[in-house]
Amino acid sequence: MAIDRFGRNIHYLRISLTDHCNLRCVYCMAEDMTFQPNADLMQDDEILFFTRLFAGFGFDKIRLTGGEPTVRANVVELVRGIASTEGVRSVSMTTNGLLLKKLAQPLAAAGLQRVNVSIDTLNPEKFKRLTRWGKLEDVWEGILAAEKARLAPIKINAVAVKGYNEEDMVDLAALTIERPWQVRFIEMMPFASATDLQVNQVVTMAQIRQHIESEFGKLEVSNEGRLDGEAQVFHIRGAKGNVGFISSVTHPFCADCTRARLTSDGKLRLCLLREKEVDLLTPLRAGASFEELRRLILNGIWDKPWGHGLAEGFIPLNRAMSEIGG
Ligand code: SAM
Ligand code: SF4
């Protein structure tokens, strides 16, 4: 078991398969973002080795993310290897959905259990402006393919950005009325790369909730008020699905955090919003023993920061969100 010094059992690993992406969402990266060379990223055998190592400490829940995980060559085989690792109970993915039309079925057959698909508006023009060139229709087809492949329950991630899509949250919430999906609203967080926009164009959860409730009436509590992952969940009266609020900025959920992240270049990141990292890939490539790597991981987890420092004005600037794995 991997326990931190605050007694939290850390058993959920988010692995960034690549920092590369086929979109350039304005709140995530600059249009001229440069990516790391493939040789500096974890190779397939290195990802599988780390998965085995972490699973040995009780990490039973894995989420694959990025960058865009589906642009990684060989992603289906990688998922198969991760899903069949002893001790791994759940494998899910966060994706922009562009390639799901083609990949949903093979990924499900390889052992992927669920997907979260990011879609911030149902307006094709606004979608293009937010992602810089994305076609909404492709993502929609991807979501339907995921549903057909039973990558359920479908979860939709939406980030609201002032001046881009704040009023579109109402249409996204409306998707849950007829569909058993969870639409999750994520408060924008600041990192390197698009920091000005991330700081100045935040829409708070309270504002989003107000928009939704002014259309559909007061939201009702779901999941008996317990968090679902990091989301507080509610539903519109009579809806088949529910809406989630991930208010990392205004209401942090650090006390309940069970996560660690493996960046695409093989660093153990202890908190999304703290710069502290432990390099695992360099020692692995230098021939470190199993025991040495074990120590590095357990000591790193033990020192996991309590929580982020956004309220005190601390912004992690050593990486863009896409490099860490959101
Ligand atoms: N490319 C995939 C996608 O977009 O779903 C996976 C990686 S992306 C970094 C993971 C999630 O982080 C997405 O839902 C995205 O909307 C969200 N995200 C990106 N930048 C963010 C930011 N600055 N604040 C909050 N969420 C952000
Ligand atoms: Fe790419 Fe996801 Fe970042 Fe958008 S949010 S640029 S899809 S990594």
Tab-separated table of C-alpha atoms and ligand atoms in Angstrom:
chain	number	residue	atom	x	y	z
A	1	MET	CA	0.000	0.000	0.000
A	2	ALA	CA	1.267	3.517	-0.760
A	3	ILE	CA	0.337	5.864	2.087
A	4	ASP	CA	1.277	9.527	2.344
A	5	ARG	CA	2.246	11.292	5.564
A	6	PHE	CA	-1.347	12.521	5.982
A	7	GLY	CA	-2.658	8.952	5.952
A	8	ARG	CA	-4.164	9.085	2.481
A	9	ASN	CA	-4.072	5.777	0.605
A	10	ILE	CA	-2.788	6.691	-2.867
A	11	HIS	CA	-3.977	4.045	-5.306
A	12	TYR	CA	-5.125	5.876	-8.433
A	13	LEU	CA	-2.532	6.486	-11.151
A	14	ARG	CA	-3.078	8.781	-14.100
A	15	ILE	CA	-0.618	8.040	-16.858
A	16	SER	CA	0.047	10.613	-19.567
A	17	LEU	CA	0.682	8.506	-22.675
A	18	THR	CA	1.998	11.491	-24.634
A	19	ASP	CA	2.166	15.275	-24.441
A	20	HIS	CA	1.287	15.461	-28.165
A	21	CYS	CA	-2.199	16.436	-29.252
A	22	ASN	CA	-4.293	16.781	-32.393
A	23	LEU	CA	-6.065	19.897	-31.003
A	24	ARG	CA	-4.857	23.109	-29.352
A	25	CYS	CA	-7.604	24.049	-26.876
A	26	VAL	CA	-7.140	27.692	-25.888
A	27	TYR	CA	-7.269	26.911	-22.148
A	28	CYS	CA	-4.702	24.117	-22.396
A	29	MET	CA	-1.889	25.089	-24.740
A	30	ALA	CA	-0.537	27.746	-27.064
A	31	GLU	CA	-1.213	27.392	-30.784
A	32	ASP	CA	2.530	27.019	-31.470
A	33	MET	CA	3.064	24.529	-28.631
A	34	THR	CA	6.147	22.369	-29.133
A	35	PHE	CA	6.104	18.742	-28.064
A	36	GLN	CA	8.785	16.477	-26.660
A	37	PRO	CA	10.621	14.141	-29.037
A	38	ASN	CA	9.247	10.598	-28.913
A	39	ALA	CA	12.541	9.237	-27.602
A	40	ASP	CA	12.127	11.337	-24.431
A	41	LEU	CA	8.679	9.891	-23.748
A	42	MET	CA	8.141	6.609	-21.933
A	43	GLN	CA	8.287	3.728	-24.391
A	44	ASP	CA	5.636	0.971	-24.322
A	45	ASP	CA	7.761	-1.461	-22.299
A	46	GLU	CA	8.616	1.304	-19.810
A	47	ILE	CA	4.928	2.165	-19.309
A	48	LEU	CA	4.118	-1.500	-18.744
A	49	PHE	CA	7.028	-1.855	-16.322
A	50	PHE	CA	5.867	1.153	-14.277
A	51	THR	CA	2.288	-0.147	-14.322
A	52	ARG	CA	3.472	-3.438	-12.801
A	53	LEU	CA	5.547	-1.588	-10.225
A	54	PHE	CA	2.665	0.682	-9.157
A	55	ALA	CA	0.151	-2.185	-9.189
A	56	GLY	CA	2.472	-3.951	-6.746
A	57	PHE	CA	1.885	-1.051	-4.290
A	58	GLY	CA	-1.884	-1.424	-4.553
A	59	PHE	CA	-2.517	1.003	-7.416
A	60	ASP	CA	-5.636	-0.623	-8.830
A	61	LYS	CA	-7.174	2.233	-10.793
A	62	ILE	CA	-5.486	3.593	-13.913
A	63	ARG	CA	-6.581	6.482	-16.130
A	64	LEU	CA	-4.821	7.085	-19.436
A	65	THR	CA	-4.593	10.685	-20.480
A	66	GLY	CA	-2.259	13.210	-22.068
A	67	GLY	CA	-1.939	15.249	-24.298
A	68	GLU	CA	-4.233	13.160	-26.388
A	69	PRO	CA	-3.806	9.469	-25.485
A	70	THR	CA	-5.407	8.183	-28.699
A	71	VAL	CA	-2.690	9.725	-30.904
A	72	ARG	CA	-0.115	7.436	-29.336
A	73	ALA	CA	0.987	4.711	-31.741
A	74	ASN	CA	0.049	1.264	-30.507
A	75	VAL	CA	-2.445	2.582	-27.958
A	76	VAL	CA	-4.711	-0.482	-28.262
A	77	GLU	CA	-1.905	-2.927	-27.439
A	78	LEU	CA	-0.764	-0.699	-24.621
A	79	VAL	CA	-4.254	-0.726	-23.120
A	80	ARG	CA	-4.319	-4.514	-23.443
A	81	GLY	CA	-1.043	-4.783	-21.529
A	82	ILE	CA	-2.133	-2.373	-18.797
A	83	ALA	CA	-5.581	-3.951	-18.388
A	84	SER	CA	-4.073	-7.420	-17.997
A	85	THR	CA	-1.563	-6.330	-15.348
A	86	GLU	CA	-2.110	-8.207	-12.103
A	87	GLY	CA	-3.766	-5.963	-9.528
A	88	VAL	CA	-5.239	-3.472	-12.017
A	89	ARG	CA	-9.019	-3.431	-11.593
A	90	SER	CA	-10.036	-0.430	-13.637
A	91	VAL	CA	-8.659	1.206	-16.786
A	92	SER	CA	-10.267	4.350	-18.156
A	93	MET	CA	-9.253	7.129	-20.527
A	94	THR	CA	-9.726	10.872	-20.880
A	95	THR	CA	-9.802	11.843	-24.542
A	96	ASN	CA	-10.902	14.604	-26.860
A	97	GLY	CA	-12.874	11.901	-28.713
A	98	LEU	CA	-11.689	12.813	-32.232
A	99	LEU	CA	-10.377	9.301	-32.933
A	100	LEU	CA	-12.937	7.327	-30.954
A	101	LYS	CA	-15.093	6.570	-33.967
A	102	LYS	CA	-12.307	4.275	-35.134
A	103	LEU	CA	-10.804	3.279	-31.769
A	104	ALA	CA	-13.685	2.844	-29.317
A	105	GLN	CA	-14.417	-0.771	-30.271
A	106	PRO	CA	-10.786	-2.026	-30.321
A	107	LEU	CA	-10.010	-0.175	-27.094
A	108	ALA	CA	-13.019	-1.741	-25.373
A	109	ALA	CA	-12.012	-5.171	-26.669
A	110	ALA	CA	-8.501	-4.585	-25.278
A	111	GLY	CA	-9.880	-3.971	-21.780
A	112	LEU	CA	-10.669	-0.259	-21.583
A	113	GLN	CA	-13.720	0.145	-19.336
A	114	ARG	CA	-14.762	3.796	-19.549
A	115	VAL	CA	-14.019	7.073	-21.299
A	116	ASN	CA	-14.367	10.712	-20.366
A	117	VAL	CA	-14.747	12.773	-23.507
A	118	SER	CA	-14.022	16.500	-23.457
A	119	ILE	CA	-16.538	18.710	-25.216
A	120	ASP	CA	-17.005	22.304	-24.110
A	121	THR	CA	-19.890	23.455	-26.287
A	122	LEU	CA	-22.479	22.001	-28.658
A	123	ASN	CA	-22.047	24.922	-31.060
A	124	PRO	CA	-19.746	23.878	-33.970
A	125	GLU	CA	-18.374	27.409	-34.523
A	126	LYS	CA	-17.562	27.925	-30.863
A	127	PHE	CA	-16.068	24.441	-30.682
A	128	LYS	CA	-13.732	25.316	-33.509
A	129	ARG	CA	-12.739	28.584	-31.841
A	130	LEU	CA	-12.036	26.849	-28.509
A	131	THR	CA	-10.038	23.968	-29.967
A	132	ARG	CA	-8.552	26.124	-32.777
A	133	TRP	CA	-9.580	23.677	-35.532
A	134	GLY	CA	-11.661	20.809	-34.096
A	135	LYS	CA	-14.832	19.519	-35.805
A	136	LEU	CA	-17.584	18.997	-33.284
A	137	GLU	CA	-19.225	16.370	-35.479
A	138	ASP	CA	-16.158	14.103	-35.220
A	139	VAL	CA	-16.270	14.217	-31.422
A	140	TRP	CA	-19.988	13.545	-31.380
A	141	GLU	CA	-19.512	10.475	-33.598
A	142	GLY	CA	-16.729	9.397	-31.239
A	143	ILE	CA	-19.022	9.648	-28.212
A	144	LEU	CA	-21.698	7.580	-29.948
A	145	ALA	CA	-19.080	4.978	-30.909
A	146	ALA	CA	-17.940	4.833	-27.276
A	147	GLU	CA	-21.503	4.320	-26.133
A	148	LYS	CA	-21.982	1.535	-28.689
A	149	ALA	CA	-18.769	-0.116	-27.482
A	150	ARG	CA	-20.203	0.010	-23.934
A	151	LEU	CA	-17.481	2.276	-22.589
A	152	ALA	CA	-20.046	3.294	-20.002
A	153	PRO	CA	-21.106	5.315	-18.176
A	154	ILE	CA	-20.132	8.006	-20.668
A	155	LYS	CA	-18.721	11.036	-18.908
A	156	ILE	CA	-18.368	14.376	-20.664
A	157	ASN	CA	-15.802	16.915	-19.420
A	158	ALA	CA	-16.494	20.586	-20.042
A	159	VAL	CA	-14.378	23.608	-19.177
A	160	ALA	CA	-16.108	26.999	-19.237
A	161	VAL	CA	-14.063	29.964	-20.428
A	162	LYS	CA	-15.301	33.530	-20.078
A	163	GLY	CA	-15.840	35.073	-23.491
A	164	TYR	CA	-15.967	31.687	-25.231
A	165	ASN	CA	-18.642	29.329	-23.943
A	166	GLU	CA	-19.911	30.162	-20.454
A	167	GLU	CA	-23.589	30.210	-21.483
A	168	ASP	CA	-23.222	26.887	-23.379
A	169	MET	CA	-23.092	24.940	-20.115
A	170	VAL	CA	-26.903	24.928	-20.113
A	171	ASP	CA	-27.076	22.943	-23.401
A	172	LEU	CA	-24.434	20.539	-22.145
A	173	ALA	CA	-26.353	19.954	-18.910
A	174	ALA	CA	-29.495	19.351	-21.008
A	175	LEU	CA	-27.795	16.320	-22.604
A	176	THR	CA	-28.344	14.462	-19.334
A	177	ILE	CA	-32.120	14.754	-19.495
A	178	GLU	CA	-32.521	12.008	-22.097
A	179	ARG	CA	-29.135	10.246	-21.789
A	180	PRO	CA	-27.631	8.316	-18.852
A	181	TRP	CA	-24.415	10.346	-19.089
A	182	GLN	CA	-22.547	12.409	-16.551
A	183	VAL	CA	-21.649	15.898	-17.758
A	184	ARG	CA	-18.893	17.252	-15.555
A	185	PHE	CA	-18.017	20.922	-15.366
A	186	ILE	CA	-14.361	21.547	-14.568
A	187	GLU	CA	-13.184	24.855	-13.189
A	188	MET	CA	-10.299	26.185	-15.242
A	189	MET	CA	-6.908	25.877	-13.508
A	190	PRO	CA	-3.683	27.785	-14.206
A	191	PHE	CA	-0.485	26.186	-15.536
A	192	ALA	CA	2.298	27.245	-17.867
A	193	SER	CA	1.498	27.946	-21.517
A	194	ALA	CA	-1.920	29.651	-21.464
A	195	THR	CA	-1.613	31.201	-17.994
A	196	ASP	CA	-3.131	34.639	-18.692
A	197	LEU	CA	-6.336	33.218	-20.100
A	198	GLN	CA	-6.471	30.540	-17.387
A	199	VAL	CA	-6.261	33.162	-14.651
A	200	ASN	CA	-8.420	35.903	-16.142
A	201	GLN	CA	-11.234	34.003	-17.852
A	202	VAL	CA	-12.301	31.567	-15.134
A	203	VAL	CA	-16.008	30.867	-14.761
A	204	THR	CA	-16.670	29.610	-11.237
A	205	MET	CA	-18.792	26.570	-10.429
A	206	ALA	CA	-21.256	28.840	-8.616
A	207	GLN	CA	-21.741	30.815	-11.837
A	208	ILE	CA	-22.181	27.673	-13.933
A	209	ARG	CA	-24.655	26.224	-11.471
A	210	GLN	CA	-26.603	29.468	-11.501
A	211	HIS	CA	-26.848	29.375	-15.327
A	212	ILE	CA	-28.104	25.762	-15.214
A	213	GLU	CA	-30.562	26.293	-12.355
A	214	SER	CA	-32.035	29.392	-13.971
A	215	GLU	CA	-33.037	27.141	-16.888
A	216	PHE	CA	-33.964	23.847	-15.180
A	217	GLY	CA	-34.761	24.771	-11.574
A	218	LYS	CA	-32.860	23.718	-8.481
A	219	LEU	CA	-30.532	20.754	-9.048
A	220	GLU	CA	-31.169	17.699	-6.872
A	221	VAL	CA	-28.363	15.951	-4.994
A	222	SER	CA	-27.163	12.616	-6.476
A	223	ASN	CA	-24.957	9.862	-5.020
A	224	GLU	CA	-26.271	10.693	-1.512
A	225	GLY	CA	-24.094	13.788	-1.505
A	226	ARG	CA	-20.851	11.792	-1.775
A	227	LEU	CA	-18.151	12.787	-4.261
A	228	ASP	CA	-18.049	10.720	-7.469
A	229	GLY	CA	-14.297	10.743	-8.064
A	230	GLU	CA	-13.546	14.430	-7.709
A	231	ALA	CA	-17.040	15.583	-8.730
A	232	GLN	CA	-19.962	16.696	-6.615
A	233	VAL	CA	-22.945	15.228	-8.427
A	234	PHE	CA	-26.492	16.471	-8.944
A	235	HIS	CA	-29.294	15.895	-11.412
A	236	ILE	CA	-31.975	17.873	-13.137
A	237	ARG	CA	-35.328	16.676	-11.822
A	238	GLY	CA	-36.427	13.618	-13.835
A	239	ALA	CA	-33.170	13.392	-15.844
A	240	LYS	CA	-31.636	10.039	-16.816
A	241	GLY	CA	-28.074	11.238	-16.238
A	242	ASN	CA	-26.417	13.659	-13.882
A	243	VAL	CA	-24.167	16.681	-13.777
A	244	GLY	CA	-20.913	16.917	-11.838
A	245	PHE	CA	-19.014	19.923	-10.579
A	246	ILE	CA	-15.238	19.740	-10.231
A	247	SER	CA	-14.422	22.960	-8.458
A	248	SER	CA	-10.712	22.489	-7.899
A	249	VAL	CA	-10.142	26.231	-7.623
A	250	THR	CA	-13.006	27.429	-5.424
A	251	HIS	CA	-13.651	24.204	-3.409
A	252	PRO	CA	-10.554	21.973	-3.466
A	253	PHE	CA	-11.054	18.280	-2.681
A	254	CYS	CA	-7.442	17.672	-1.579
A	255	ALA	CA	-8.413	15.881	1.664
A	256	ASP	CA	-9.945	13.085	-0.415
A	257	CYS	CA	-7.166	12.904	-3.010
A	258	THR	CA	-6.011	9.365	-3.829
A	259	ARG	CA	-4.098	10.270	-7.031
A	260	ALA	CA	-0.616	10.324	-8.366
A	261	ARG	CA	0.411	11.046	-11.937
A	262	LEU	CA	3.042	9.698	-14.256
A	263	THR	CA	3.995	12.370	-16.791
A	264	SER	CA	4.615	11.410	-20.408
A	265	ASP	CA	8.375	11.700	-19.782
A	266	GLY	CA	8.260	9.397	-16.773
A	267	LYS	CA	8.155	11.725	-13.765
A	268	LEU	CA	6.008	10.937	-10.753
A	269	ARG	CA	3.910	14.068	-10.184
A	270	LEU	CA	2.454	14.104	-6.705
A	271	CYS	CA	-0.128	16.866	-7.161
A	272	LEU	CA	-1.493	18.276	-10.408
A	273	LEU	CA	-1.027	21.826	-9.142
A	274	ARG	CA	2.365	21.526	-7.402
A	275	GLU	CA	5.670	21.502	-9.242
A	276	LYS	CA	7.202	18.717	-7.148
A	277	GLU	CA	8.102	15.640	-9.243
A	278	VAL	CA	10.267	12.541	-8.869
A	279	ASP	CA	12.128	11.419	-11.980
A	280	LEU	CA	11.609	7.686	-12.507
A	281	LEU	CA	12.488	7.287	-16.180
A	282	THR	CA	16.086	8.517	-15.960
A	283	PRO	CA	16.992	6.064	-13.171
A	284	LEU	CA	15.159	3.251	-14.982
A	285	ARG	CA	17.173	3.918	-18.147
A	286	ALA	CA	20.360	4.164	-16.085
A	287	GLY	CA	19.760	0.641	-14.771
A	288	ALA	CA	18.304	1.352	-11.305
A	289	SER	CA	17.266	-1.783	-9.464
A	290	PHE	CA	13.670	-2.665	-8.737
A	291	GLU	CA	14.316	-1.872	-5.076
A	292	GLU	CA	15.779	1.580	-5.882
A	293	LEU	CA	12.748	2.480	-7.993
A	294	ARG	CA	10.428	1.146	-5.293
A	295	ARG	CA	12.083	3.460	-2.735
A	296	LEU	CA	11.858	6.483	-5.045
A	297	ILE	CA	8.130	5.908	-5.529
A	298	LEU	CA	7.265	5.184	-1.890
A	299	ASN	CA	9.297	8.159	-0.622
A	300	GLY	CA	7.711	10.395	-3.264
A	301	ILE	CA	4.206	9.309	-2.280
A	302	TRP	CA	4.989	9.758	1.399
A	303	ASP	CA	5.931	13.386	0.646
A	304	LYS	CA	2.849	14.088	-1.482
A	305	PRO	CA	1.883	17.723	-0.814
A	306	TRP	CA	-1.269	18.200	1.227
A	307	GLY	CA	-2.915	20.294	-1.451
A	308	HIS	CA	-2.518	23.025	-3.968
A	309	GLY	CA	-1.685	26.651	-3.232
A	310	LEU	CA	-3.934	28.487	-5.671
A	311	ALA	CA	-5.636	30.390	-2.843
A	312	GLU	CA	-2.216	31.716	-1.771
A	313	GLY	CA	-1.429	32.722	-5.350
A	314	PHE	CA	0.870	29.804	-6.173
A	315	ILE	CA	0.673	28.761	-9.846
A	316	PRO	CA	2.649	25.721	-11.053
A	317	LEU	CA	4.607	26.974	-14.038
A	318	ASN	CA	7.062	24.149	-14.710
A	319	ARG	CA	4.709	22.427	-17.157
A	320	ALA	CA	1.619	22.790	-19.313
A	321	MET	CA	-1.448	20.726	-18.358
A	322	SER	CA	-0.975	18.516	-21.429
A	323	GLU	CA	2.478	17.394	-20.262
A	324	ILE	CA	1.302	16.401	-16.795
A	325	GLY	CA	-1.795	14.475	-17.779
A	326	GLY	CA	-5.038	16.122	-16.676
B	1	SAM	N1	-6.719	15.415	-24.585
B	1	SAM	C1	-7.580	14.802	-23.663
B	1	SAM	C2	-8.829	15.624	-23.429
B	1	SAM	O1	-8.845	16.789	-23.827
B	1	SAM	O2	-9.760	15.091	-22.835
B	1	SAM	C3	-6.936	14.449	-22.341
B	1	SAM	C4	-5.990	15.448	-21.746
B	1	SAM	S1	-6.740	16.949	-21.205
B	1	SAM	C5	-5.356	17.802	-20.552
B	1	SAM	C6	-7.639	16.370	-19.793
B	1	SAM	C7	-8.746	17.279	-19.318
B	1	SAM	O3	-8.174	18.462	-18.815
B	1	SAM	C8	-9.729	17.699	-20.401
B	1	SAM	O4	-11.035	17.449	-19.964
B	1	SAM	C9	-9.501	19.187	-20.538
B	1	SAM	O5	-10.693	19.862	-20.863
B	1	SAM	C10	-8.995	19.546	-19.171
B	1	SAM	N2	-8.171	20.754	-19.127
B	1	SAM	C11	-7.191	21.134	-19.965
B	1	SAM	N3	-6.645	22.297	-19.555
B	1	SAM	C12	-7.295	22.650	-18.437
B	1	SAM	C13	-7.188	23.748	-17.522
B	1	SAM	N4	-6.321	24.710	-17.698
B	1	SAM	N5	-8.007	23.756	-16.446
B	1	SAM	C14	-8.921	22.773	-16.250
B	1	SAM	N6	-9.065	21.717	-17.061
B	1	SAM	C15	-8.267	21.658	-18.140
B	2	SF4	FE1	-5.366	18.561	-26.448
B	2	SF4	FE2	-6.888	17.772	-24.423
B	2	SF4	FE3	-5.296	19.903	-24.195
B	2	SF4	FE4	-7.406	20.058	-25.760
B	2	SF4	S1	-7.428	19.734	-23.540
B	2	SF4	S2	-5.328	20.734	-26.283
B	2	SF4	S3	-7.546	18.040	-26.558
B	2	SF4	S4	-4.651	17.845	-24.441
